[in-house]
Amino acid sequence: MTQPITAAATRPSNGEQLKKHTISILVENKFGAFNRIAGLFAAKGYNIDSLTVGPTEEDDTSRMTVVTRGDDQIIEQIIKQLNKLIDTIKVVDLTFESFVERDLALVKVQSTPETRSEIMQIAEIFRAKVIDISPKTLTLEATGSQQKVDAFIKMLKPFVIKEMARTGRVALKREFQGEV
Amino acid sequence: MSPHKGQQSQHYGKIMTGSEIFVRSLIEEGVEVVFGYPGGAIIGVYDALVDLSDINHVLVRHEQGATHAAEGYAKATGKTGVVLVTSGPGATNTVTGIADAYMDSIPIVVFSGQVPLKLIGNDAFQEADIVGITRPITKHNYLVRDVRELAKTIKEAFYIASTGRPGPVLVDLPKDVMAQKTTFEYPKEVSMRSYNPTVEGHTKQIKKAAELINAAKRPVLYVGGGVIQSNAAQELMALAEKLQCPVTTTLHGLGSFPETNRLSLGMLGMHGTWYSNIAVSYCDMLIAVGARFDDRVTGKVEAFAAEAKKVHIDIDPSAISKNVKVDVPIVGDVKKVLQKLVQMLNKLDTADWLKTIDQWKAEHPLRYKQGNALRAQYVLHKLGEVTKGNAVVVTDVGQHQMWTAQFFTWVHARSHITSGGLGTMGFSLPAAMGAAFGRKDLPVVSVSGDGGFQMNMQEMATIVEHKLPMKIFVINNGFLGMVRQWQELFWRRRYSHVELYNPDFVKLAEAFGCPAMRVTNASEVEGAIRKAMEHKGGPFFIEFAVSKEDNVYPMIPAGQTVNEMLDTPESVEVGADGEVLTDEVKTLSKG
Ligand SMILES: Cc1ncc(C[n+]2csc(CCOP(=O)(O)OP(=O)(O)O)c2C)c(N)n1
Ligand SMILES: [Mg+2]
C-alpha cells in the first residue's frame, strides 16, 4: 500500500503523540525574515510551542529558535519548508544533537507579609531573583530549562500569579559533551 | 536570447535615478517584453521608459492580464516573464496571477510601484502592503529601501525566479527610492549564501534507483511539468526507449513525451485516460519525474500505485515525501539526473506489459459520440488533427480544458499551457497573448469556456492592438460546465447558478476589431479551424456553440480510486438538447 502523508493541519494535535522538536534557524537579518517564518507555520498549520528571535554573533544574521511538535514526516516537511525560504542560511533540528537551552520568565506574584518569605524560599530553590517588590506583589526572574521554569511557575500558582512574561526557548548546540 | 543581453558597460559608473537603473537593469537581463499598466506610484519608471525604448512595453487592459501574460510568455519560451504595475489596486490586481505562477512554478518577476518610503504605514493614497500580501504566494519578495540596493535586488529577483524550482518574485519599488540617484553598476553574478539549489542528483541515490528499476517487470514513468521546465524531453525519450517503459504525463507534463509514440499512455489522474490510471494501479515500479503527486493525480493516496516501488526525481526537496512516501528520492535537476540514470539502466523485457497495455487501449479508448449537435470533444479532436499538434494551445479552466488535454494529440514540449495548480478561470486569453509575444514559430491558440473567457476578455483589445496572429476559440456550452457536471453527478442534478446568460460573442469580438465567426454544426468545424489557421495579420475568433450538457469522462471522483473510475457511458445522453444518439462513436487512443 502507498503510504499517505496527510496535511499537518488535519492531524491530531494531541501533544502526547507528537514529539517536541527544538529547531534552530539561522537567517539573513533582513526585513520580513521573521514574518516569513511565522507565516509559514501559520499557512501550513504547523504547531508552534514557542518562537524566539534575536541577533547572533554576526551583524547580518538572526537566530530563531522554534519549539514545535509533529511526527517524523511533519518535522521533515517543516525543515524542508524552512530551508526553502530564500533568507534561510541553516536549519538544525537540535533534538538529534546534544544542546543547551534556556527559557526566561518574569513572574509577578501576589504576596502578603505572611506569604512573602515562603515565596522567596521557592525563588531561592530555583535560583530565581527578586527584581521588583511592592506591598502586594513580588516580581521574580527565573532562568533555566523549560521544565525548570515550568516547575517554578507551578510552585508559584497557589500564591496567584498576577502577570507573567516568558521568552520561550533559546538553544544552541552543545560543543562539550558533558555537564559544565 | 535578446540582442541586448549582456553588459551595457558604457553605462556603468554613470549617475542615474532609480527609474533609469530599473530600465537599464531589465536590458541587462535581456528582457524583451514587459506587460504593464501605469499609475501614480510608478509614473517615474514609466517616464524612464520614454527615453529607453529598447524595452517593448505592452499596455494590458487589466493587471491580472499582465501577470497571466507574463506566465504564458514564460511557459512558452522558458524565459522569465516581467510585469510592471502601480501601487495599491495595480499591485493587488496581480495577486491571482502571482498565486497561479507560484502553484505552477512559473518564473515571473513582478515590479510594483509603492508609495514613498516615508509614507509607508500611513494608509497613504493607493497604499497596499503588497509585500505582506504576496509573501505566501511568492518564491521570494523584496521592498527596495535604498536606491543603492536596486540593481542587486533586480539581479537576485531574476536569479531566484528562474533557478531551482522556478516561481514568482515580487519587487516593491517606493516612489522616492526610484527618484534617488546613485552610480549604475550591474552585478555580474549573484552570490547568496542562503540560496543554492541542488541541481546534481546524488550519485548513490541514482544508483539505488537504477537497481530498483532494473528489477522491474511492469514499470511506468509518471511525468510532470518538471521535465518541460528542465528542458529534458530528449532525456525522457532516451530513458523510456531504453527501458521500453510506458509514459503517462500529468496535465502539465503534456507535450514532454509525444503521444504518437506507442509508449505513451496520455494523461493520468481524475480525467486521465482509463488505461493510464489502470496501468499505474497495476505497475510494480513507478518512476515519478518532475511531478508532485498532486491530489488530482493520485485520488485516494493509499490506493495510488499501491503495488509499486517508487522513485521520485524532483528539484524541490520539499516536494519529496510531501504527499507520498517513496522508496528512493532523488533531489536534483531532472535533466541532469536522467542523463546519469539512463547510463545505469538495462533494457527491460516489458513486451508482455506493453501488450497488456495495448489491449487496454483498444478496449477503453477515449470516446465520445458525435451526433447532430456539435460536441466540444469533436472540435478539440479536430484542432489536433488539423494542426497535427504543431501549435501552442493555451486552455482555461473547466470541461474544455480537460477535453483539450484529452483529445488534442500532444507532441511538443511547451505546446500545452494551462492553469493547473490554482485552476484560474480567465487564464487562457491573457496567457495565450503572452505566449504569442514570445513564440513566432508556432500558431498560438487560446481555448476558453464561455465562463472563463468573460473573466479577462478585456485583453481582446491588447491582442487586436498588437495584431497578434492568435486563434481565439470559445467553447460555448451556455454553462459553467465543470461545476454543472459535478452538480449533475454528485449533487443530484440540483443545478445552482451554473447556467450562463451570455453576450453575442461574435459581435463582441467584432466590437474589439477582431474578425469572428460562429460554428454551430459539426460539418463546419474543420473548415472553420483551417480558416483560422490560415488567417494572417491578426487574431481570429471562433465561437463554437456546443451541446450544453455533456460530461468529461473518464472520471475518478475526488479522493477515490481507479475502482470508482467512471468510463464514458455506453450511451452518452445529452440531456437538454434532447438529441437522439444513434450516431457515430469517435475514439482516440494515445500512443
Ligand atoms: C476564478 C475561478 N472562479 C471559479 C472557479 C470554479 N470553476 C471551475 S471550472 C468552472 C466552470 C468554468 O466554466 P466555463 O468557463 O464555461 O468552462 P466549461 O467548464 O463550461 O468548459 C468554475 C466556475 C475557478 N476555477 N476559477
Ligand atoms: Mg462553459
PDB file of N, CA and C and ligand atoms in Angstrom, chain B residues 64 96 376 396-403 422-426 448-455 475-484 498 500 548 552, ligand 1:
ATOM      1  N   GLN B  64      -4.363  41.831 -13.950  1.00  0.00           N
ATOM      2  CA  GLN B  64      -4.393  40.360 -13.916  1.00  0.00           C
ATOM      3  C   GLN B  64      -3.949  39.814 -15.269  1.00  0.00           C
ATOM      4  N   THR B  96      -3.782  37.257  -8.190  1.00  0.00           N
ATOM      5  CA  THR B  96      -4.219  35.957  -8.706  1.00  0.00           C
ATOM      6  C   THR B  96      -3.167  35.351  -9.631  1.00  0.00           C
ATOM      7  N   ALA B 376     -18.009  19.465 -28.052  1.00  0.00           N
ATOM      8  CA  ALA B 376     -16.725  20.115 -27.776  1.00  0.00           C
ATOM      9  C   ALA B 376     -15.564  19.169 -28.076  1.00  0.00           C
ATOM     10  N   ASP B 396      -8.184  27.358 -20.706  1.00  0.00           N
ATOM     11  CA  ASP B 396      -8.687  27.981 -19.485  1.00  0.00           C
ATOM     12  C   ASP B 396      -8.982  26.841 -18.493  1.00  0.00           C
ATOM     13  N   VAL B 397      -9.977  27.025 -17.657  1.00  0.00           N
ATOM     14  CA  VAL B 397     -10.246  26.009 -16.640  1.00  0.00           C
ATOM     15  C   VAL B 397     -11.685  25.534 -16.753  1.00  0.00           C
ATOM     16  N   GLY B 398     -11.861  24.232 -16.797  1.00  0.00           N
ATOM     17  CA  GLY B 398     -13.211  23.683 -16.897  1.00  0.00           C
ATOM     18  C   GLY B 398     -13.223  22.465 -17.795  1.00  0.00           C
ATOM     19  N   GLN B 399     -14.403  22.139 -18.298  1.00  0.00           N
ATOM     20  CA  GLN B 399     -14.537  20.946 -19.135  1.00  0.00           C
ATOM     21  C   GLN B 399     -13.701  21.036 -20.404  1.00  0.00           C
ATOM     22  N   HIS B 400     -13.742  22.214 -21.048  1.00  0.00           N
ATOM     23  CA  HIS B 400     -12.998  22.365 -22.315  1.00  0.00           C
ATOM     24  C   HIS B 400     -11.511  22.137 -22.099  1.00  0.00           C
ATOM     25  N   GLN B 401     -11.031  22.457 -20.889  1.00  0.00           N
ATOM     26  CA  GLN B 401      -9.614  22.278 -20.547  1.00  0.00           C
ATOM     27  C   GLN B 401      -9.264  20.784 -20.538  1.00  0.00           C
ATOM     28  N   MET B 402     -10.147  20.012 -19.920  1.00  0.00           N
ATOM     29  CA  MET B 402      -9.905  18.571 -19.851  1.00  0.00           C
ATOM     30  C   MET B 402     -10.072  17.917 -21.217  1.00  0.00           C
ATOM     31  N   TRP B 403     -11.074  18.375 -21.959  1.00  0.00           N
ATOM     32  CA  TRP B 403     -11.259  17.804 -23.302  1.00  0.00           C
ATOM     33  C   TRP B 403     -10.076  18.135 -24.214  1.00  0.00           C
ATOM     34  N   LEU B 422      -3.586  26.219  -9.515  1.00  0.00           N
ATOM     35  CA  LEU B 422      -4.593  27.124  -8.948  1.00  0.00           C
ATOM     36  C   LEU B 422      -5.932  26.966  -9.667  1.00  0.00           C
ATOM     37  N   GLY B 423      -5.899  26.550 -10.919  1.00  0.00           N
ATOM     38  CA  GLY B 423      -7.137  26.397 -11.685  1.00  0.00           C
ATOM     39  C   GLY B 423      -7.844  27.724 -11.862  1.00  0.00           C
ATOM     40  N   THR B 424      -7.139  28.681 -12.464  1.00  0.00           N
ATOM     41  CA  THR B 424      -7.628  30.048 -12.561  1.00  0.00           C
ATOM     42  C   THR B 424      -8.438  30.274 -13.825  1.00  0.00           C
ATOM     43  N   MET B 425      -9.749  30.409 -13.696  1.00  0.00           N
ATOM     44  CA  MET B 425     -10.547  30.812 -14.859  1.00  0.00           C
ATOM     45  C   MET B 425     -10.099  32.209 -15.283  1.00  0.00           C
ATOM     46  N   GLY B 426     -10.102  32.449 -16.575  1.00  0.00           N
ATOM     47  CA  GLY B 426      -9.659  33.742 -17.084  1.00  0.00           C
ATOM     48  C   GLY B 426      -8.193  33.732 -17.462  1.00  0.00           C
ATOM     49  N   SER B 448     -11.009  28.785 -24.517  1.00  0.00           N
ATOM     50  CA  SER B 448     -11.670  29.123 -23.254  1.00  0.00           C
ATOM     51  C   SER B 448     -13.089  28.592 -23.254  1.00  0.00           C
ATOM     52  N   GLY B 449     -13.646  28.511 -22.054  1.00  0.00           N
ATOM     53  CA  GLY B 449     -15.083  28.285 -21.935  1.00  0.00           C
ATOM     54  C   GLY B 449     -15.791  29.625 -22.023  1.00  0.00           C
ATOM     55  N   ASP B 450     -17.108  29.572 -22.140  1.00  0.00           N
ATOM     56  CA  ASP B 450     -17.865  30.823 -22.199  1.00  0.00           C
ATOM     57  C   ASP B 450     -17.796  31.564 -20.865  1.00  0.00           C
ATOM     58  N   GLY B 451     -17.613  30.820 -19.769  1.00  0.00           N
ATOM     59  CA  GLY B 451     -17.475  31.464 -18.467  1.00  0.00           C
ATOM     60  C   GLY B 451     -16.123  32.148 -18.337  1.00  0.00           C
ATOM     61  N   GLY B 452     -15.074  31.381 -18.485  1.00  0.00           N
ATOM     62  CA  GLY B 452     -13.716  31.893 -18.276  1.00  0.00           C
ATOM     63  C   GLY B 452     -13.334  33.000 -19.240  1.00  0.00           C
ATOM     64  N   PHE B 453     -13.824  32.918 -20.480  1.00  0.00           N
ATOM     65  CA  PHE B 453     -13.480  33.954 -21.451  1.00  0.00           C
ATOM     66  C   PHE B 453     -13.888  35.328 -20.930  1.00  0.00           C
ATOM     67  N   GLN B 454     -15.048  35.352 -20.240  1.00  0.00           N
ATOM     68  CA  GLN B 454     -15.556  36.649 -19.778  1.00  0.00           C
ATOM     69  C   GLN B 454     -14.806  37.189 -18.565  1.00  0.00           C
ATOM     70  N   MET B 455     -13.866  36.409 -18.054  1.00  0.00           N
ATOM     71  CA  MET B 455     -13.123  36.884 -16.893  1.00  0.00           C
ATOM     72  C   MET B 455     -11.919  37.752 -17.252  1.00  0.00           C
ATOM     73  N   ILE B 475     -15.421  27.833 -26.373  1.00  0.00           N
ATOM     74  CA  ILE B 475     -16.284  26.654 -26.395  1.00  0.00           C
ATOM     75  C   ILE B 475     -17.512  27.022 -25.564  1.00  0.00           C
ATOM     76  N   ASN B 476     -18.572  27.392 -26.270  1.00  0.00           N
ATOM     77  CA  ASN B 476     -19.751  27.920 -25.588  1.00  0.00           C
ATOM     78  C   ASN B 476     -20.783  26.823 -25.357  1.00  0.00           C
ATOM     79  N   ASN B 477     -20.863  26.388 -24.096  1.00  0.00           N
ATOM     80  CA  ASN B 477     -21.894  25.402 -23.751  1.00  0.00           C
ATOM     81  C   ASN B 477     -22.999  26.029 -22.899  1.00  0.00           C
ATOM     82  N   GLY B 478     -22.945  27.350 -22.737  1.00  0.00           N
ATOM     83  CA  GLY B 478     -24.010  28.036 -22.000  1.00  0.00           C
ATOM     84  C   GLY B 478     -24.009  27.731 -20.511  1.00  0.00           C
ATOM     85  N   PHE B 479     -22.950  27.081 -20.070  1.00  0.00           N
ATOM     86  CA  PHE B 479     -22.884  26.683 -18.662  1.00  0.00           C
ATOM     87  C   PHE B 479     -21.477  26.871 -18.107  1.00  0.00           C
ATOM     88  N   LEU B 480     -21.410  27.004 -16.809  1.00  0.00           N
ATOM     89  CA  LEU B 480     -20.163  26.754 -16.098  1.00  0.00           C
ATOM     90  C   LEU B 480     -20.074  25.234 -16.051  1.00  0.00           C
ATOM     91  N   GLY B 481     -19.613  24.701 -17.166  1.00  0.00           N
ATOM     92  CA  GLY B 481     -19.809  23.286 -17.451  1.00  0.00           C
ATOM     93  C   GLY B 481     -19.261  22.345 -16.394  1.00  0.00           C
ATOM     94  N   MET B 482     -18.059  22.613 -15.922  1.00  0.00           N
ATOM     95  CA  MET B 482     -17.446  21.671 -14.985  1.00  0.00           C
ATOM     96  C   MET B 482     -18.202  21.644 -13.656  1.00  0.00           C
ATOM     97  N   VAL B 483     -18.670  22.799 -13.235  1.00  0.00           N
ATOM     98  CA  VAL B 483     -19.428  22.839 -11.983  1.00  0.00           C
ATOM     99  C   VAL B 483     -20.778  22.148 -12.194  1.00  0.00           C
ATOM    100  N   ARG B 484     -21.369  22.411 -13.358  1.00  0.00           N
ATOM    101  CA  ARG B 484     -22.628  21.730 -13.681  1.00  0.00           C
ATOM    102  C   ARG B 484     -22.445  20.208 -13.666  1.00  0.00           C
ATOM    103  N   VAL B 498     -25.345  27.845 -12.382  1.00  0.00           N
ATOM    104  CA  VAL B 498     -24.331  27.416 -13.335  1.00  0.00           C
ATOM    105  C   VAL B 498     -24.712  27.715 -14.783  1.00  0.00           C
ATOM    106  N   LEU B 500     -25.367  30.167 -17.812  1.00  0.00           N
ATOM    107  CA  LEU B 500     -24.828  31.498 -18.098  1.00  0.00           C
ATOM    108  C   LEU B 500     -25.715  32.272 -19.056  1.00  0.00           C
ATOM    109  N   LYS B 548     -25.012  21.497 -24.680  1.00  0.00           N
ATOM    110  CA  LYS B 548     -24.970  22.197 -23.411  1.00  0.00           C
ATOM    111  C   LYS B 548     -24.595  21.314 -22.230  1.00  0.00           C
ATOM    112  N   VAL B 552     -17.282  15.219 -18.857  1.00  0.00           N
ATOM    113  CA  VAL B 552     -15.917  14.771 -19.129  1.00  0.00           C
ATOM    114  C   VAL B 552     -15.731  13.381 -18.515  1.00  0.00           C
TER     115      VAL B 552
HETATM  116  C1  LIG C   1     -11.597  32.270 -10.908  1.00  0.00           C
HETATM  117  C2  LIG C   1     -12.350  30.994 -10.738  1.00  0.00           C
HETATM  118  N1  LIG C   1     -13.589  31.003 -10.208  1.00  0.00           N
HETATM  119  C3  LIG C   1     -14.272  29.844 -10.074  1.00  0.00           C
HETATM  120  C4  LIG C   1     -13.736  28.665 -10.452  1.00  0.00           C
HETATM  121  C5  LIG C   1     -14.508  27.357 -10.275  1.00  0.00           C
HETATM  122  N2  LIG C   1     -14.755  26.736 -11.576  1.00  0.00           N
HETATM  123  C6  LIG C   1     -14.010  25.727 -12.066  1.00  0.00           C
HETATM  124  S1  LIG C   1     -14.484  25.232 -13.587  1.00  0.00           S
HETATM  125  C7  LIG C   1     -15.740  26.340 -13.619  1.00  0.00           C
HETATM  126  C8  LIG C   1     -16.657  26.434 -14.795  1.00  0.00           C
HETATM  127  C9  LIG C   1     -15.991  27.006 -15.985  1.00  0.00           C
HETATM  128  O1  LIG C   1     -16.969  27.304 -16.929  1.00  0.00           O
HETATM  129  P1  LIG C   1     -16.574  27.651 -18.425  1.00  0.00           P
HETATM  130  O2  LIG C   1     -15.511  28.689 -18.422  1.00  0.00           O
HETATM  131  O3  LIG C   1     -17.769  27.966 -19.198  1.00  0.00           O
HETATM  132  O4  LIG C   1     -15.887  26.303 -18.909  1.00  0.00           O
HETATM  133  P2  LIG C   1     -16.598  24.875 -19.161  1.00  0.00           P
HETATM  134  O5  LIG C   1     -16.408  24.056 -17.921  1.00  0.00           O
HETATM  135  O6  LIG C   1     -18.039  25.117 -19.442  1.00  0.00           O
HETATM  136  O7  LIG C   1     -15.860  24.302 -20.307  1.00  0.00           O
HETATM  137  C10 LIG C   1     -15.779  27.083 -12.431  1.00  0.00           C
HETATM  138  C11 LIG C   1     -16.779  28.116 -12.120  1.00  0.00           C
HETATM  139  C12 LIG C   1     -12.423  28.698 -10.970  1.00  0.00           C
HETATM  140  N3  LIG C   1     -11.783  27.593 -11.336  1.00  0.00           N
HETATM  141  N4  LIG C   1     -11.768  29.872 -11.131  1.00  0.00           N
END
